[in-house]
Tab-separated table of C-alpha atoms in Angstrom:
chain	number	residue	atom	x	y	z
C	1	MET	CA	7.209	-26.161	4.957
C	2	GLU	CA	7.135	-23.269	7.391
C	3	MET	CA	5.152	-20.225	5.789
C	4	LEU	CA	5.122	-16.641	7.089
C	5	LEU	CA	1.660	-15.234	6.375
C	6	ILE	CA	1.767	-11.398	6.275
C	7	ALA	CA	-1.534	-9.630	5.957
C	8	GLY	CA	-1.810	-6.217	4.071
C	9	LEU	CA	-3.070	-2.825	5.297
C	10	TRP	CA	-5.637	-2.647	7.886
C	11	LEU	CA	-5.399	-6.371	9.023
C	12	ASP	CA	-4.004	-8.470	11.497
C	13	GLY	CA	-2.743	-12.058	11.791
C	14	SER	CA	-6.218	-13.388	12.326
C	15	ALA	CA	-6.952	-12.416	8.567
C	16	TRP	CA	-5.177	-15.932	7.907
C	17	ASP	CA	-7.254	-17.938	10.498
C	18	ASP	CA	-9.111	-19.897	7.890
C	19	VAL	CA	-6.040	-20.353	5.318
C	20	ALA	CA	-3.765	-21.408	8.247
C	21	SER	CA	-6.369	-23.956	9.402
C	22	GLU	CA	-6.349	-25.569	5.841
C	23	LEU	CA	-2.750	-25.387	5.508
C	24	ARG	CA	-2.180	-27.406	8.826
C	25	SER	CA	-4.417	-29.835	7.486
C	26	LEU	CA	-2.347	-30.229	4.406
C	27	GLY	CA	0.709	-30.807	6.708
C	28	HIS	CA	2.301	-27.277	6.602
C	29	ARG	CA	3.344	-24.912	9.396
C	30	PRO	CA	1.616	-21.480	8.999
C	31	VAL	CA	2.796	-18.726	11.217
C	32	PRO	CA	0.383	-15.789	10.716
C	33	LEU	CA	1.854	-12.596	11.673
C	34	THR	CA	0.386	-9.608	13.837
C	35	LEU	CA	2.657	-6.539	12.854
C	36	PRO	CA	3.441	-3.895	15.124
C	37	GLY	CA	0.723	-1.064	14.745
C	38	GLN	CA	-1.662	-3.549	13.217
C	39	GLY	CA	-3.038	-5.545	15.992
C	40	ASP	CA	-0.927	-4.540	18.961
C	41	GLY	CA	-2.243	-1.200	19.766
C	42	SER	CA	0.758	0.887	18.787
C	43	ALA	CA	-0.196	3.867	16.739
C	44	SER	CA	3.565	5.058	16.674
C	45	ALA	CA	4.861	1.748	14.961
C	46	THR	CA	7.035	2.219	11.926
C	47	LEU	CA	7.836	0.505	8.783
C	48	ASP	CA	11.306	-0.378	10.444
C	49	ASP	CA	9.377	-2.065	13.392
C	50	GLN	CA	7.427	-4.138	11.003
C	51	VAL	CA	10.469	-5.241	9.050
C	52	ALA	CA	12.143	-6.108	12.269
C	53	ALA	CA	8.988	-8.304	13.335
C	54	VAL	CA	9.202	-10.280	9.952
C	55	LEU	CA	12.888	-10.695	10.253
C	56	THR	CA	12.567	-11.862	13.656
C	57	ALA	CA	10.024	-14.593	12.628
C	58	VAL	CA	12.330	-15.563	9.759
C	59	ASP	CA	15.424	-15.778	12.128
C	60	SER	CA	13.199	-17.745	14.544
C	61	ALA	CA	12.516	-20.571	11.995
C	62	SER	CA	14.687	-23.751	12.038
C	63	GLY	CA	15.244	-23.891	8.338
C	64	LYS	CA	14.232	-22.136	5.099
C	65	VAL	CA	10.791	-20.534	5.316
C	66	MET	CA	8.311	-19.466	2.346
C	67	VAL	CA	7.406	-15.754	3.160
C	68	VAL	CA	3.679	-14.881	1.845
C	69	GLY	CA	2.776	-11.175	1.698
C	70	HIS	CA	-0.748	-9.842	0.868
C	71	SER	CA	-1.258	-6.569	-1.006
C	72	ALA	CA	1.182	-3.916	0.330
C	73	ALA	CA	2.759	-6.334	2.376
C	74	CYS	CA	4.191	-7.876	-0.738
C	75	THR	CA	7.011	-5.196	0.110
C	76	LEU	CA	7.406	-6.664	3.495
C	77	ALA	CA	7.929	-10.315	2.020
C	78	TRP	CA	10.399	-8.787	-0.541
C	79	LEU	CA	12.185	-6.992	2.241
C	80	ALA	CA	12.589	-10.157	3.898
C	81	ALA	CA	13.996	-11.788	0.538
C	82	ASP	CA	16.295	-8.744	0.561
C	83	ALA	CA	17.476	-9.014	4.243
C	84	ARG	CA	17.796	-12.718	4.344
C	85	PRO	CA	17.948	-14.128	0.950
C	86	GLU	CA	19.732	-17.406	2.200
C	87	LYS	CA	16.715	-18.143	4.610
C	88	ILE	CA	13.847	-17.530	2.055
C	89	SER	CA	12.933	-20.669	0.104
C	90	LYS	CA	10.230	-18.606	-1.891
C	91	ALA	CA	8.327	-15.161	-1.764
C	92	VAL	CA	4.637	-15.440	-2.464
C	93	LEU	CA	3.127	-12.221	-3.519
C	94	ILE	CA	-0.728	-12.124	-3.199
C	95	GLY	CA	-2.668	-9.164	-5.061
C	96	GLY	CA	0.271	-6.927	-5.105
C	97	PHE	CA	3.626	-5.928	-6.110
C	98	PRO	CA	7.033	-4.887	-3.997
C	99	ALA	CA	7.650	-1.004	-4.006
C	100	ALA	CA	11.202	-0.177	-5.234
C	101	ASP	CA	13.909	1.227	-3.263
C	102	GLY	CA	13.491	4.592	-2.131
C	103	LYS	CA	9.723	4.606	-2.376
C	104	ALA	CA	7.143	4.980	0.126
C	105	TYR	CA	5.674	1.767	1.521
C	106	ALA	CA	1.929	2.264	1.378
C	107	ASP	CA	1.304	6.038	1.426
C	108	PHE	CA	-2.113	5.446	-0.549
C	109	PHE	CA	-4.844	7.188	1.514
C	110	GLU	CA	-5.286	10.238	3.544
C	111	LEU	CA	-3.632	10.292	6.881
C	112	ARG	CA	-5.728	11.633	9.903
C	113	ASP	CA	-4.398	12.053	13.320
C	114	GLY	CA	-1.252	9.981	12.503
C	115	VAL	CA	-2.842	6.995	11.241
C	116	MET	CA	-4.193	5.817	8.004
C	117	PRO	CA	-7.682	4.522	8.473
C	118	PHE	CA	-9.520	2.260	6.245
C	119	PRO	CA	-11.182	4.796	3.492
C	120	GLY	CA	-14.359	2.903	2.967
C	121	TRP	CA	-15.173	0.833	0.089
C	122	ALA	CA	-15.392	3.571	-2.687
C	123	PRO	CA	-11.619	3.064	-3.824
C	124	PHE	CA	-12.209	-0.671	-3.910
C	125	GLU	CA	-15.361	-0.934	-6.009
C	126	GLY	CA	-14.955	-3.117	-9.068
C	127	PRO	CA	-13.009	-6.268	-9.339
C	128	ASP	CA	-11.299	-5.803	-5.730
C	129	SER	CA	-14.474	-6.345	-3.941
C	130	ALA	CA	-16.945	-7.957	-6.170
C	131	ASP	CA	-16.859	-11.148	-4.122
C	132	LEU	CA	-17.641	-9.428	-0.787
C	133	ASP	CA	-21.204	-9.222	0.162
C	134	GLU	CA	-22.661	-6.371	2.278
C	135	GLU	CA	-22.057	-8.404	5.569
C	136	ALA	CA	-18.565	-9.189	4.626
C	137	ARG	CA	-18.017	-5.400	3.803
C	138	ARG	CA	-19.511	-4.557	7.096
C	139	ALA	CA	-17.428	-6.941	8.970
C	140	PHE	CA	-14.087	-5.896	7.172
C	141	ALA	CA	-14.661	-2.314	7.890
C	142	ASP	CA	-15.585	-2.709	11.518
C	143	ALA	CA	-12.491	-4.779	12.242
C	144	ALA	CA	-10.144	-2.545	9.973
C	145	LEU	CA	-7.106	-1.317	12.083
C	146	PRO	CA	-5.783	2.030	11.304
C	147	VAL	CA	-2.067	2.031	9.918
C	148	PRO	CA	0.296	4.049	11.610
C	149	GLU	CA	1.482	6.974	9.523
C	150	GLY	CA	5.213	5.760	10.360
C	151	VAL	CA	4.197	2.237	8.523
C	152	ALA	CA	2.341	3.683	5.632
C	153	THR	CA	4.866	6.655	4.775
C	154	GLY	CA	8.144	4.795	5.701
C	155	ILE	CA	10.653	4.509	3.037
C	156	VAL	CA	11.753	1.078	1.669
C	157	ARG	CA	15.346	0.137	1.302
C	158	LEU	CA	16.630	-2.622	-0.696
C	159	THR	CA	20.321	-3.386	-0.468
C	160	ASP	CA	21.113	-7.133	-1.518
C	161	GLU	CA	21.167	-8.070	-5.092
C	162	ARG	CA	20.887	-11.728	-4.066
C	163	ARG	CA	17.219	-11.092	-3.450
C	164	PHE	CA	16.647	-11.622	-7.444
C	165	GLU	CA	17.593	-15.289	-6.757
C	166	VAL	CA	14.933	-15.897	-4.343
C	167	PRO	CA	12.040	-17.583	-6.337
C	168	VAL	CA	8.817	-15.485	-6.607
C	169	ALA	CA	5.317	-16.531	-7.251
C	170	ILE	CA	2.628	-14.014	-7.834
C	171	VAL	CA	-0.735	-14.891	-6.967
C	172	CYS	CA	-3.349	-12.927	-9.266
C	173	PRO	CA	-6.798	-12.434	-7.795
C	174	GLU	CA	-8.469	-9.045	-9.165
C	175	PHE	CA	-5.918	-9.114	-11.991
C	176	THR	CA	-4.829	-12.021	-14.442
C	177	PRO	CA	-1.492	-13.513	-14.855
C	178	ALA	CA	-1.392	-11.944	-18.324
C	179	GLU	CA	-2.007	-8.618	-16.922
C	180	ALA	CA	0.662	-9.110	-14.452
C	181	LYS	CA	3.229	-10.201	-17.016
C	182	GLU	CA	2.206	-7.114	-19.075
C	183	TRP	CA	2.966	-4.751	-16.277
C	184	ILE	CA	6.115	-6.433	-15.388
C	185	ASN	CA	7.398	-6.650	-19.005
C	186	ALA	CA	6.441	-2.952	-19.420
C	187	GLY	CA	8.856	-2.193	-16.446
C	188	ASP	CA	5.916	-0.993	-14.480
C	189	VAL	CA	7.347	-3.343	-11.555
C	190	ALA	CA	11.016	-2.812	-11.614
C	191	GLU	CA	11.944	-5.101	-8.925
C	192	LEU	CA	10.101	-8.160	-10.387
C	193	GLY	CA	11.481	-7.734	-13.858
C	194	LYS	CA	15.136	-8.611	-12.418
C	195	VAL	CA	13.774	-11.832	-10.813
C	196	LYS	CA	15.299	-15.043	-12.097
C	197	HIS	CA	12.359	-17.452	-11.145
C	198	LEU	CA	9.092	-16.045	-11.605
C	199	ASP	CA	5.723	-17.954	-11.531
C	200	PHE	CA	2.122	-16.598	-11.976
C	201	ILE	CA	-0.789	-18.407	-10.001
C	202	ASP	CA	-4.470	-17.473	-10.977
C	203	ILE	CA	-7.308	-17.519	-8.390
C	204	ASP	CA	-10.883	-16.102	-9.157
C	205	SER	CA	-11.413	-13.805	-6.447
C	206	GLY	CA	-11.456	-10.162	-5.459
C	207	HIS	CA	-8.426	-8.723	-3.367
C	208	TRP	CA	-8.931	-10.460	-0.087
C	209	PRO	CA	-8.974	-14.130	-1.168
C	210	MET	CA	-7.939	-15.170	2.395
C	211	HIS	CA	-11.611	-13.981	3.099
C	212	THR	CA	-13.614	-15.405	0.177
C	213	LYS	CA	-11.619	-18.392	-0.910
C	214	PRO	CA	-9.476	-19.439	2.102
C	215	ALA	CA	-9.422	-23.279	1.098
C	216	GLU	CA	-8.348	-22.586	-2.313
C	217	LEU	CA	-5.727	-19.914	-1.494
C	218	ALA	CA	-4.378	-22.709	0.966
C	219	ARG	CA	-4.191	-25.004	-1.560
C	220	LEU	CA	-2.463	-22.841	-4.064
C	221	LEU	CA	0.077	-21.902	-1.309
C	222	ALA	CA	0.675	-25.680	-0.553
C	223	ALA	CA	1.482	-26.322	-4.021
C	224	ALA	CA	3.858	-23.256	-4.408
C	225	ALA	CA	5.649	-24.762	-1.610
C	226	GLU	CA	6.552	-27.963	-3.374
C	227	PRO	CA	10.119	-28.048	-5.033
C	228	ALA	CA	10.299	-26.921	-8.579
């Protein structure tokens, strides 16, 4: 299975290196994406630019692809399902949920000089970062790429109801499948409440399992790619 791997805020495609290596050993074709404004040096990139990059990768695939979004990029994976429902075999969402139509993509933290820099570890204390030691935290913060304002504040536009036909799997790292189900059933994640084929996958990690449990994450992704 060809898998598009889309990392969340402050990360480029190299965040998937260990996961991609394991996926290749399992016989899959991972395609880690480095998004406009997150690794290419462009501070003027927009959400539309990032969506276009994802769709170019989808369109370049020879057949159907599995799109994997992490954290904020769960919305990018879902936007791909919206724009190309016939090309997406499954959307896998790791540690996040898609934003609804009309909402800002990821306007979560302070903007400075046209970008949203990594805010430090204070907002992520607790389950998010419990499995990262001090060395790992330093390395992450040192490598973190500021997210362009045009990406963070871009408005999500969803237009095709066929996206709800695309199977979705939610990988639950710092929260449990039971919590995810509760949020969806309560209407807190409106988009996923309408999905017709929804699975939940547990992984005992913090918010960044590609860093702390890459082999296990790869195995879970490989399992998710198997036909139901």
